[in-house]
Structures are given as C-alpha cells and as structure tokens.
PDB file of C-alpha atoms in Angstrom:
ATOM      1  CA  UNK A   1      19.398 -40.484   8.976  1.00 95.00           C
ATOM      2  CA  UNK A   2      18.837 -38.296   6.222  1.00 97.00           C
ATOM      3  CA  UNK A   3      17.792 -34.653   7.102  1.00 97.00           C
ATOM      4  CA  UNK A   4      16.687 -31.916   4.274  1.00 98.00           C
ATOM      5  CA  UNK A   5      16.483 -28.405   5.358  1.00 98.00           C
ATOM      6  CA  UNK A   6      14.387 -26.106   2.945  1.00 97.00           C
ATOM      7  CA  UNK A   7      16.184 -23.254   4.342  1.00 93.00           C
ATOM      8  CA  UNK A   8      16.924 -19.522   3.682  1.00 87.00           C
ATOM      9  CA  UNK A   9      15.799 -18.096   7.260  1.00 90.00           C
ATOM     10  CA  UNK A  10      17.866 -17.203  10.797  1.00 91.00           C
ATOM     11  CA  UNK A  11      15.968 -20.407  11.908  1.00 95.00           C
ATOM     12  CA  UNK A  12      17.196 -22.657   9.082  1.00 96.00           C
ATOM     13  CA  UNK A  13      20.782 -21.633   9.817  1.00 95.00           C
ATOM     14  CA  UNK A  14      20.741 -22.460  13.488  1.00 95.00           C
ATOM     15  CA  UNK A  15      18.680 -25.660  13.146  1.00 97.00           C
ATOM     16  CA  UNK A  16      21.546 -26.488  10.290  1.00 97.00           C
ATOM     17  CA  UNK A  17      24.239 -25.826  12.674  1.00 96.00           C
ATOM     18  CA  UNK A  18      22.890 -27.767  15.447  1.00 96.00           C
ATOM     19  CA  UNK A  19      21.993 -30.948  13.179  1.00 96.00           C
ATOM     20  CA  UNK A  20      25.382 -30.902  11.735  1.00 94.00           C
ATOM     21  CA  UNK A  21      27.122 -31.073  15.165  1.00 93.00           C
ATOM     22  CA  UNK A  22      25.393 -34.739  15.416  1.00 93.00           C
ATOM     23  CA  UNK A  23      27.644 -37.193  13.082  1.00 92.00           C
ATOM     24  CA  UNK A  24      25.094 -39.823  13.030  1.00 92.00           C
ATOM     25  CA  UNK A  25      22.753 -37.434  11.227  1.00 95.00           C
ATOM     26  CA  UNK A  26      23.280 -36.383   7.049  1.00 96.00           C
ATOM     27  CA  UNK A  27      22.015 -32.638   6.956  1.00 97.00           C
ATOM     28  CA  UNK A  28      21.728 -30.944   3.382  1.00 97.00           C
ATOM     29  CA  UNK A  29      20.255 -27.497   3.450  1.00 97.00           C
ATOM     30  CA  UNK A  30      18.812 -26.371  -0.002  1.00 95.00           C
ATOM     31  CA  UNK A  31      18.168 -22.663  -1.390  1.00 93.00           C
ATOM     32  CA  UNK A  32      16.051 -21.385  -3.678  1.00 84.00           C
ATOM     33  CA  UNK A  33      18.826 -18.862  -4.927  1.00 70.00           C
ATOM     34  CA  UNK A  34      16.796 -15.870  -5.030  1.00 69.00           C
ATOM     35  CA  UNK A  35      19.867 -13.995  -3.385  1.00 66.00           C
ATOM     36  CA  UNK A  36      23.227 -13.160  -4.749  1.00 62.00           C
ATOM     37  CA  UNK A  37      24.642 -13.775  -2.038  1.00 72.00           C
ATOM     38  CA  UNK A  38      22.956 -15.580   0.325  1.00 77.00           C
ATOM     39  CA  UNK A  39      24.242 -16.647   3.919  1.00 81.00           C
ATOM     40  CA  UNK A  40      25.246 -20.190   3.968  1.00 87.00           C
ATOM     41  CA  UNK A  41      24.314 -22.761   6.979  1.00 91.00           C
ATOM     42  CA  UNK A  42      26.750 -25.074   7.569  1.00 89.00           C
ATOM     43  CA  UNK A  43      27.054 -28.959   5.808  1.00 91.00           C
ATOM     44  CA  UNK A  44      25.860 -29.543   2.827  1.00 94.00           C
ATOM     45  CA  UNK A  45      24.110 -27.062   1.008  1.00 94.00           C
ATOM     46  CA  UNK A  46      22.138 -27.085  -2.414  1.00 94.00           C
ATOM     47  CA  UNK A  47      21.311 -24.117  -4.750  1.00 92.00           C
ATOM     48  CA  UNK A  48      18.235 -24.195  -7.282  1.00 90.00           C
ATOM     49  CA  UNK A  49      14.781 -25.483  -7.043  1.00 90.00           C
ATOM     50  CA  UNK A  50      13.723 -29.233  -7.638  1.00 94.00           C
ATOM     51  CA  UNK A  51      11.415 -28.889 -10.618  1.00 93.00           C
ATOM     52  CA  UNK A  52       7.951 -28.582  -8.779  1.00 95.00           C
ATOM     53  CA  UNK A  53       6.606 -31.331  -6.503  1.00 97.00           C
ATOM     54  CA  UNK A  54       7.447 -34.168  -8.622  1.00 97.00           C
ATOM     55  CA  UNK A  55      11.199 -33.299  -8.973  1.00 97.00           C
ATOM     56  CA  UNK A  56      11.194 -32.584  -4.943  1.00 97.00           C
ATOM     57  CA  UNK A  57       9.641 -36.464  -4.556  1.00 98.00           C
ATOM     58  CA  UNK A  58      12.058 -37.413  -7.246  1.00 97.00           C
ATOM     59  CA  UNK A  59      14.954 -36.321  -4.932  1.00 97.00           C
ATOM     60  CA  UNK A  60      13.902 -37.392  -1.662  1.00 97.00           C
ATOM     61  CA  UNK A  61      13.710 -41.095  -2.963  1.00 97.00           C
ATOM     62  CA  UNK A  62      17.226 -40.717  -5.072  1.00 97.00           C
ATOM     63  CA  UNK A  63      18.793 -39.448  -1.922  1.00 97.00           C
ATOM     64  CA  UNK A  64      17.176 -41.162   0.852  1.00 97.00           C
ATOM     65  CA  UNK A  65      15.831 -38.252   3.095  1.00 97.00           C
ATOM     66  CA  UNK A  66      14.739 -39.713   6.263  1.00 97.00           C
ATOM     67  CA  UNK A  67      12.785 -36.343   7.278  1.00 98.00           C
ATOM     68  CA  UNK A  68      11.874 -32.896   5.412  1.00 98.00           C
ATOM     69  CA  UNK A  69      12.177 -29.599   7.566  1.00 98.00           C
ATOM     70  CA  UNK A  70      10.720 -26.338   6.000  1.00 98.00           C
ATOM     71  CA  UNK A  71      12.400 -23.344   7.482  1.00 97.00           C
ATOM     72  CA  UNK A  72      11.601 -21.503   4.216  1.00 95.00           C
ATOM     73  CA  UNK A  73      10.432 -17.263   4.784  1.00 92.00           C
ATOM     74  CA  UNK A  74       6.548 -17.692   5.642  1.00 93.00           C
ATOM     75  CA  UNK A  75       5.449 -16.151   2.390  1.00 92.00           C
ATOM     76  CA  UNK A  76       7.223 -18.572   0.437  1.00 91.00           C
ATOM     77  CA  UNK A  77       3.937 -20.269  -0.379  1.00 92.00           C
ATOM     78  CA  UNK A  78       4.734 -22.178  -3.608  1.00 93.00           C
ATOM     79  CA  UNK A  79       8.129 -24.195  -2.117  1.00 94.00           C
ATOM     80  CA  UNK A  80       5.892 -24.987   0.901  1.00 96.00           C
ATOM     81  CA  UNK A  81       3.062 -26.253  -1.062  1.00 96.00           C
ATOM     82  CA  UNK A  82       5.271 -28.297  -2.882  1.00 97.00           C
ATOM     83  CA  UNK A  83       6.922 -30.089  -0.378  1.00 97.00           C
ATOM     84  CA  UNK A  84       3.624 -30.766   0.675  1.00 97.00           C
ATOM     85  CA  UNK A  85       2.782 -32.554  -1.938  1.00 97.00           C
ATOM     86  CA  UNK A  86       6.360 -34.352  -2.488  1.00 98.00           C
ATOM     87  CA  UNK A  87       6.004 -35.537   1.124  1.00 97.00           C
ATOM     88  CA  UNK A  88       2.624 -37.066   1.282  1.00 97.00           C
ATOM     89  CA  UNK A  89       3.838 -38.508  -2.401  1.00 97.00           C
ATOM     90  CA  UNK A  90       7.098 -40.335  -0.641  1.00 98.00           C
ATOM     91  CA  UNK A  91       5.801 -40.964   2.833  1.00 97.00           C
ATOM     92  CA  UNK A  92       8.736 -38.830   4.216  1.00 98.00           C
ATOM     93  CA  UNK A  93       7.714 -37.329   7.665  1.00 98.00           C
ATOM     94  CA  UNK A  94       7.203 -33.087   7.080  1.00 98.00           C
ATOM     95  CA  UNK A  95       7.487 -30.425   9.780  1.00 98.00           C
ATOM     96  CA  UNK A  96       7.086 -26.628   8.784  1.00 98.00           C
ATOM     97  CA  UNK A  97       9.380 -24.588  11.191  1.00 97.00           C
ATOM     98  CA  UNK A  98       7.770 -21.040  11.157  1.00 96.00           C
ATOM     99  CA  UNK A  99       8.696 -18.777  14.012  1.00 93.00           C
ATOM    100  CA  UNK A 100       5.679 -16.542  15.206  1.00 94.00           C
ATOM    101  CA  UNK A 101       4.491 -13.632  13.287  1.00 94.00           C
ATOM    102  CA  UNK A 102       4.538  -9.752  14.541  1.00 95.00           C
ATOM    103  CA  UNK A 103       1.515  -9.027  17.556  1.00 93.00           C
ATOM    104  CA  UNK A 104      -0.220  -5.963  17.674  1.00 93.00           C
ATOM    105  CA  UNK A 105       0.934  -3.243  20.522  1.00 92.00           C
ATOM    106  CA  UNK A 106      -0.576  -0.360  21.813  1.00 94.00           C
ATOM    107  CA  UNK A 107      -0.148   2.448  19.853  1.00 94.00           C
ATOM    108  CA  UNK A 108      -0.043   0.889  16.548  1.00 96.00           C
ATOM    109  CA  UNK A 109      -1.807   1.968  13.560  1.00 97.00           C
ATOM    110  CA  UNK A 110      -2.123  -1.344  11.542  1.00 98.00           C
ATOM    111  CA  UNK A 111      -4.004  -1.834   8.322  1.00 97.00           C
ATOM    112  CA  UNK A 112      -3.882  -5.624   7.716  1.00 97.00           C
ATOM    113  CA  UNK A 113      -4.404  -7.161   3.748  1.00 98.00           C
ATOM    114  CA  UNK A 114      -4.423 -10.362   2.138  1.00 96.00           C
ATOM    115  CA  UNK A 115      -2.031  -9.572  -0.615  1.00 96.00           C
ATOM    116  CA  UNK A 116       0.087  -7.123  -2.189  1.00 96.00           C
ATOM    117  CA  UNK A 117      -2.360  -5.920  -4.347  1.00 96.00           C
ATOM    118  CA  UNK A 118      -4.836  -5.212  -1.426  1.00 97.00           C
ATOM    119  CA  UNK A 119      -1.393  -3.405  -0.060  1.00 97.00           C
ATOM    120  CA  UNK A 120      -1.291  -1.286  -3.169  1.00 97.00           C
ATOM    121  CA  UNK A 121      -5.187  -0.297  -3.138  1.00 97.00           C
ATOM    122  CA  UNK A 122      -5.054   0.660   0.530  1.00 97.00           C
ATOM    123  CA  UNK A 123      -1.845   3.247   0.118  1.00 97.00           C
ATOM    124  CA  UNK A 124      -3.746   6.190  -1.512  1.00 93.00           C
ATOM    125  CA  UNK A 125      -5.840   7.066   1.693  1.00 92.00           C
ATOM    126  CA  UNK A 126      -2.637   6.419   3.722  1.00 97.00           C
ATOM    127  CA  UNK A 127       0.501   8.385   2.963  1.00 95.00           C
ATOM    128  CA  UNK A 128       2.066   9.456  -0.829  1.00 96.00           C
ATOM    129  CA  UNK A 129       5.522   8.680   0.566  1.00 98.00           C
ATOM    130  CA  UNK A 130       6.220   4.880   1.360  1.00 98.00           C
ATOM    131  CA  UNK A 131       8.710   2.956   2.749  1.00 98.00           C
ATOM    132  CA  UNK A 132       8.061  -0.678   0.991  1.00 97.00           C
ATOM    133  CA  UNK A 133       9.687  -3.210   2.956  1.00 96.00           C
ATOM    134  CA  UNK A 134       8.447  -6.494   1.028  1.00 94.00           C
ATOM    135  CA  UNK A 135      11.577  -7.910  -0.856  1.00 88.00           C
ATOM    136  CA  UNK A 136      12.398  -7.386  -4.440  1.00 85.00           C
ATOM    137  CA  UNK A 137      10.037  -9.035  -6.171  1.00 84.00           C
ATOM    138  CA  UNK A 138       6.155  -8.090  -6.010  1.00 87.00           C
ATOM    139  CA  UNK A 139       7.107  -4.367  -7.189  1.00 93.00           C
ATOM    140  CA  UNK A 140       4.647  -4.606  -9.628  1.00 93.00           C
ATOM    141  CA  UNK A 141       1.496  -4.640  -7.924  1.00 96.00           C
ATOM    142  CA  UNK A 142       2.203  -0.861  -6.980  1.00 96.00           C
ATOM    143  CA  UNK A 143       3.558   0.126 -10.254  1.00 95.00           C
ATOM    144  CA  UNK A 144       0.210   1.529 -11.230  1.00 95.00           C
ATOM    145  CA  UNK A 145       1.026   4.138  -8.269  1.00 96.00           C
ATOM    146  CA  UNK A 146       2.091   6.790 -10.177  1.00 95.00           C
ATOM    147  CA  UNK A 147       2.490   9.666  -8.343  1.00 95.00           C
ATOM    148  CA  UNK A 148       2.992   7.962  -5.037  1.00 97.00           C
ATOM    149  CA  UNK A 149       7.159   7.613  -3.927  1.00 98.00           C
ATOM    150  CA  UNK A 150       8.516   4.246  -3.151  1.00 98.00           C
ATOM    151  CA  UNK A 151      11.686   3.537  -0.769  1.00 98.00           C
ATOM    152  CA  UNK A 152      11.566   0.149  -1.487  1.00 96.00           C
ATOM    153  CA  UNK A 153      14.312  -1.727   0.408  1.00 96.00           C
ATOM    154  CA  UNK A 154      15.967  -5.561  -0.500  1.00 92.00           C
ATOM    155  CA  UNK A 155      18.970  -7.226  -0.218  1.00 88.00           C
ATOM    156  CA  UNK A 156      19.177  -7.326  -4.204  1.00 87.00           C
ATOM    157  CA  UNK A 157      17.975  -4.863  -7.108  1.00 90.00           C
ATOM    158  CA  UNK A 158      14.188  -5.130  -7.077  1.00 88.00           C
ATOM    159  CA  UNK A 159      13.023  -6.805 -10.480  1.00 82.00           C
ATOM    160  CA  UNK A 160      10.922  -4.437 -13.282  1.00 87.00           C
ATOM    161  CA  UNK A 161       8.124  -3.880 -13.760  1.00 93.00           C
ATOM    162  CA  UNK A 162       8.408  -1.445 -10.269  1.00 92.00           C
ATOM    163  CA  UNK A 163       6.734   2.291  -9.735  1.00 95.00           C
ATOM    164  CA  UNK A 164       8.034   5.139 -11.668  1.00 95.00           C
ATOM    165  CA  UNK A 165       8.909   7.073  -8.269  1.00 97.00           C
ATOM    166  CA  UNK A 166      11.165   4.588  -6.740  1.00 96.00           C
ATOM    167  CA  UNK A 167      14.379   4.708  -5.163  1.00 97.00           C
ATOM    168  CA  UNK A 168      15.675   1.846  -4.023  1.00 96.00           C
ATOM    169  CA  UNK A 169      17.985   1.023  -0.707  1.00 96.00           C
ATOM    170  CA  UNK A 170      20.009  -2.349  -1.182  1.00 94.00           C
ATOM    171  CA  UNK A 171      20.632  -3.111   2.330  1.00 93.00           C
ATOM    172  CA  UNK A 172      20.070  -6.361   4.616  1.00 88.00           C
ATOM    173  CA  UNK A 173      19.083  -7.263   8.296  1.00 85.00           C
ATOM    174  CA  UNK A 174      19.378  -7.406  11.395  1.00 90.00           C
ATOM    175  CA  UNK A 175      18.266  -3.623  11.342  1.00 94.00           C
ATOM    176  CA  UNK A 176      18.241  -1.371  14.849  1.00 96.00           C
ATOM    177  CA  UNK A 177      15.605   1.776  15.522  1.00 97.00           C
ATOM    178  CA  UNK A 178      18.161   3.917  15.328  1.00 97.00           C
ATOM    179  CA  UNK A 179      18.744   3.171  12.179  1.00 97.00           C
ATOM    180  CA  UNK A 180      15.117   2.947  11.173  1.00 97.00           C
ATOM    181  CA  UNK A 181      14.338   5.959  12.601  1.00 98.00           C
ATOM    182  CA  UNK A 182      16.674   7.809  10.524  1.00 98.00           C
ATOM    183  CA  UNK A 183      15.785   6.233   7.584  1.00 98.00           C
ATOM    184  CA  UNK A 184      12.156   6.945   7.660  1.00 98.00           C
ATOM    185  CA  UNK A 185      13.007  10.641   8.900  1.00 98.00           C
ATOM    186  CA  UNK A 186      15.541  11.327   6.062  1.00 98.00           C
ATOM    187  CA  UNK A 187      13.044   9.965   3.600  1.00 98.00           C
ATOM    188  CA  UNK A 188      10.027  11.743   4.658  1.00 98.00           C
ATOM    189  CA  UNK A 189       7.875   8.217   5.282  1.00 98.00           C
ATOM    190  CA  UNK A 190       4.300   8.420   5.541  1.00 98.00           C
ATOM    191  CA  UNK A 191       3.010   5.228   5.261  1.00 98.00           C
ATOM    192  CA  UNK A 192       5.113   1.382   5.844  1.00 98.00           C
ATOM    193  CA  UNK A 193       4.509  -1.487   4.328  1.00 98.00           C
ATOM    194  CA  UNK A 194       5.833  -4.537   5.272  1.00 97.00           C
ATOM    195  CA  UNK A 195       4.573  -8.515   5.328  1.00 96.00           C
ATOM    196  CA  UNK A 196       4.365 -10.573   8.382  1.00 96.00           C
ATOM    197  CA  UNK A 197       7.501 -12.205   8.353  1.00 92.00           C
ATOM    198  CA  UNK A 198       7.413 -12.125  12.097  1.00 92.00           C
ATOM    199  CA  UNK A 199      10.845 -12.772  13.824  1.00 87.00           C
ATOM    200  CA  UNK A 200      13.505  -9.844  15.556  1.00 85.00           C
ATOM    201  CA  UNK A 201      15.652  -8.824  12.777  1.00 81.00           C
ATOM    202  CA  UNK A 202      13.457  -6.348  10.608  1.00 85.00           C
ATOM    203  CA  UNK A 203      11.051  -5.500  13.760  1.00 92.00           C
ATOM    204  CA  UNK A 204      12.443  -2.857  14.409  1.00 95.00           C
ATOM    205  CA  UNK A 205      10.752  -0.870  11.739  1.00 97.00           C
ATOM    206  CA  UNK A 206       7.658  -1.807  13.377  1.00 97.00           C
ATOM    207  CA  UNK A 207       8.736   0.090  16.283  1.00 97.00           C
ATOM    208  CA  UNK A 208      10.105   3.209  14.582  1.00 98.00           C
ATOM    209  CA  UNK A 209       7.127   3.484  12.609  1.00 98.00           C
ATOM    210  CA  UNK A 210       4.878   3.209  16.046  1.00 97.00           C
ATOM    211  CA  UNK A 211       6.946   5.985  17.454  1.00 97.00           C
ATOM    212  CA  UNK A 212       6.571   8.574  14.618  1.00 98.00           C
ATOM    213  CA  UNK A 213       2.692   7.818  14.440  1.00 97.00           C
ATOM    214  CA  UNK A 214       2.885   5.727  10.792  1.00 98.00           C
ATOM    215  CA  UNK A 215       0.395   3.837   9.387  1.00 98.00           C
ATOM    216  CA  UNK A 216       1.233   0.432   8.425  1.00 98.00           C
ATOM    217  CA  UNK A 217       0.187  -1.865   5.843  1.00 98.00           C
ATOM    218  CA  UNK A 218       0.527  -5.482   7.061  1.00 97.00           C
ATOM    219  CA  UNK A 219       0.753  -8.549   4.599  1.00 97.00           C
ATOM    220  CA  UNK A 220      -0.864 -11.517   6.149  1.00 96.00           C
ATOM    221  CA  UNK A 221       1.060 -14.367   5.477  1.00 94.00           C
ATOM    222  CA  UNK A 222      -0.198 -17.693   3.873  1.00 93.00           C
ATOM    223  CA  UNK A 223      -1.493 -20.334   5.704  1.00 92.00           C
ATOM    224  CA  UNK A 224       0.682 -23.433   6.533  1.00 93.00           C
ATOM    225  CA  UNK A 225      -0.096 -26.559   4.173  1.00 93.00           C
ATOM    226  CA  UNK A 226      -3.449 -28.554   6.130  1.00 93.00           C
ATOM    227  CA  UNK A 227      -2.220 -31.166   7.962  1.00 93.00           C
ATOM    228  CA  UNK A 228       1.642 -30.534   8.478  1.00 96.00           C
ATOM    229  CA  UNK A 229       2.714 -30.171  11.464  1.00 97.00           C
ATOM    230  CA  UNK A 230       4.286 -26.811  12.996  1.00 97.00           C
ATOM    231  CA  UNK A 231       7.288 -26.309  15.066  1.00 97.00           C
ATOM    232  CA  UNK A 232       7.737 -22.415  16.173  1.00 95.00           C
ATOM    233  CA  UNK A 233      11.385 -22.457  16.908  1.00 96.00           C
ATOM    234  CA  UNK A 234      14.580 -24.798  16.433  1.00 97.00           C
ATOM    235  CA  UNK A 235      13.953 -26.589  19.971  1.00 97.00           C
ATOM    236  CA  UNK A 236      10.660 -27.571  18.901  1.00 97.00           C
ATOM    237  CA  UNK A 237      11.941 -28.727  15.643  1.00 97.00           C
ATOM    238  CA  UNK A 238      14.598 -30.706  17.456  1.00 97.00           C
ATOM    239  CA  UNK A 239      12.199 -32.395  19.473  1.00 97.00           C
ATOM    240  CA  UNK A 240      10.255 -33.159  16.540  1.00 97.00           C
ATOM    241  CA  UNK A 241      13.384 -34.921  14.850  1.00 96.00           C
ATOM    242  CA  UNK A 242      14.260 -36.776  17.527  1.00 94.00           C
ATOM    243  CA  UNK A 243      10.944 -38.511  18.175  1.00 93.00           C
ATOM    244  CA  UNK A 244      11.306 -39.987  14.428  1.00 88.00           C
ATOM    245  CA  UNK A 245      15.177 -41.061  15.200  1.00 80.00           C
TER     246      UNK A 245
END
C-alpha cells in the first residue's frame, strides 16, 4: 500500500514516522519547499509542487498511491483544494489531518478576521507597535501601514513588498513564555497578530500576550474541502488508514 503524506507540520512528521515503522506500507512525504531548510520526516520525501490538480492526479496514478493524507499547515488552502480535486479525479481515498485550532480563555482580548487584509484594517484602532506572527509571505497586505512598526517573525526572510517599519526576527518554534514574554517586552508590542494555526508550539504567544493585556488579531483559517473527511490527530489518522488496508 501506497501512502502520500502532504506534509510540512509536527503532525505530518509523526504520522511519517509511525507509517514508516510498518514495512508492508510505501510512505512518501512531499513538501512544498517554501522553507530553506525544512525538517525532514522520515522515508521518502519529495520537494516541489505537482503542477496544480491535474499534475497531483497525474502522480497518484504514475505512482500508485493507495491513500492521500493532508497534514499540510491549515492555511495552506490552495495544496488542499487541489488534492481535493486530484482525489475525487483518481478515486484515491482523502483524509485531511488538521489538529484543532486555538480556544478562547478568559482574559483574552481577541479580534477575529477573515483574512489578512481584514488583519491589516483592524490594526490602526489597536496598537502602532505589532508583533506579526503570520509567516513570511502575506507582508504585503500591511505594507500600506506606514507609520505603524512591524516585528514580523518567520523561519525565512519575509518576501517584498513588506511595511516600511519592519524589523524582522528569523527564528522558528517550539517557542516558551519566557521567551515570548521577553520578546514582546523588549519590543514594546501593542497589538499581536497571529493566524489560527492551532497546535502547542507557537501558543505560547497567545499566553504572553493574555498576560500583558494585548489585543490580538486572529486569522480564521479556511475551511476544510466539503466532503473530505477530518482526522484531528495522528491516532485518528491511523485509524482511518487502517480501515482502507
């Protein structure tokens, strides 16, 4: 049996490493190579995208994928879509692994938006100094912000066109509240913004911001593609899998 991974997430890794322990089972993990240097799962792994949904169909028959699993970040919208498409094309079985997003706590001072842009409109009644937390690319729907300063933090150089006020922290997760803490102190933060990506490994900014009284702008991710199912976790993936062995 023939597994493909759309991976890139905590969750892709570990479901990669436990499918991989199985030797009855051919795992390949594919990533869209939007990192430098990305963390590897283990087996197979492929770097690139497919060429849209009819390159991902194109591949599933030329390799003989038994199953799809999407473990891809919940706001990567266009890969899910596609495989979507490539799956109902090829009659391959599709599950979407997405692990919860963030819950509301007391004390929280949320602002939820559809989209960046809504992100970028809601900032000036908010804070001038902001700590933008929503990868490097997407910059440009605040770089009409002119006045307002950007710590925008990614693993990799955020792409142009970006604010005129930013300074940029290259840095990657799992992060602590320590270490949040002091980074929104040092940097004067007034306002965070961050999308849903749910999961423990950037929540803790959540937390710091909470405890210094911050507003925060929350992306709300896409929807999952109508009628795929949804695993939350690598168990229920697992179980998923082996109901189709």
């Amino acid at each position: 049996m023939h597994v493909l991974i759309l991976g890139g997430t905590t969750e892709a890794r570990r479901l990669a490493a436990d499918l991989t322990a199985d030797p009855a089972l051919e795992v390949t993990s594919s990533l869209a190579g939007r990192v430098a240097e990305p963390r590897l799962p283990e087996g197979a792994v492929r770097i690139g995208g497919f060429g849209g949904p009819a390159g991902l169909a194109e591949w599933l028959r030329e390799h003989r994928v038994d199953a799809v699993i999407d473990a891809t970040h919940p706001f990567a919208e266009r890969i899910s879509r596609n495989a979507a498409l490539a799956a109902a094309d090829t009659h391959v079985p599709l599950l979407v692994l997405r692990r919860p997003g963030w819950g509301r706590v007391d004390g929280d001072d949320w602002h939820p938006v559809a989209c960046l842009a809504e992100a970028a409109d809601a900032l000036p009644g908010l804070g001038r100094r902001v700590f933008l937390t929503t990868g490097r690319q997407g910059l440009s729907a605040f770089a009409h912000l002119r006045t307002t300063y950007f710590l925008a933090r990614s693993v990799d150089a955020p792409e142009p066109p970006r604010p005129p006020r930013t300074e940029v922290l290259l840095d990657r997760g799992p992060f602590t509240l320590d270490g949040e803490l002091a980074v929104m102190r040092d940097h004067r933060i007034e306002v965070l913004v961050t999308k849903d990506s749910g999961g423990t490994a950037t929540a803790p900014k959540l937390a710091a911001a909470r405890e210094l009284g911050l507003p925060v702008v929350v992306v709300r991710r896409p929807a999952t593609p109508v009628g795929v199912p949804v695993a939350e976790d690598v168990p229920g993936a697992l179980a998923w899998l082996s109901a189709r062995r």
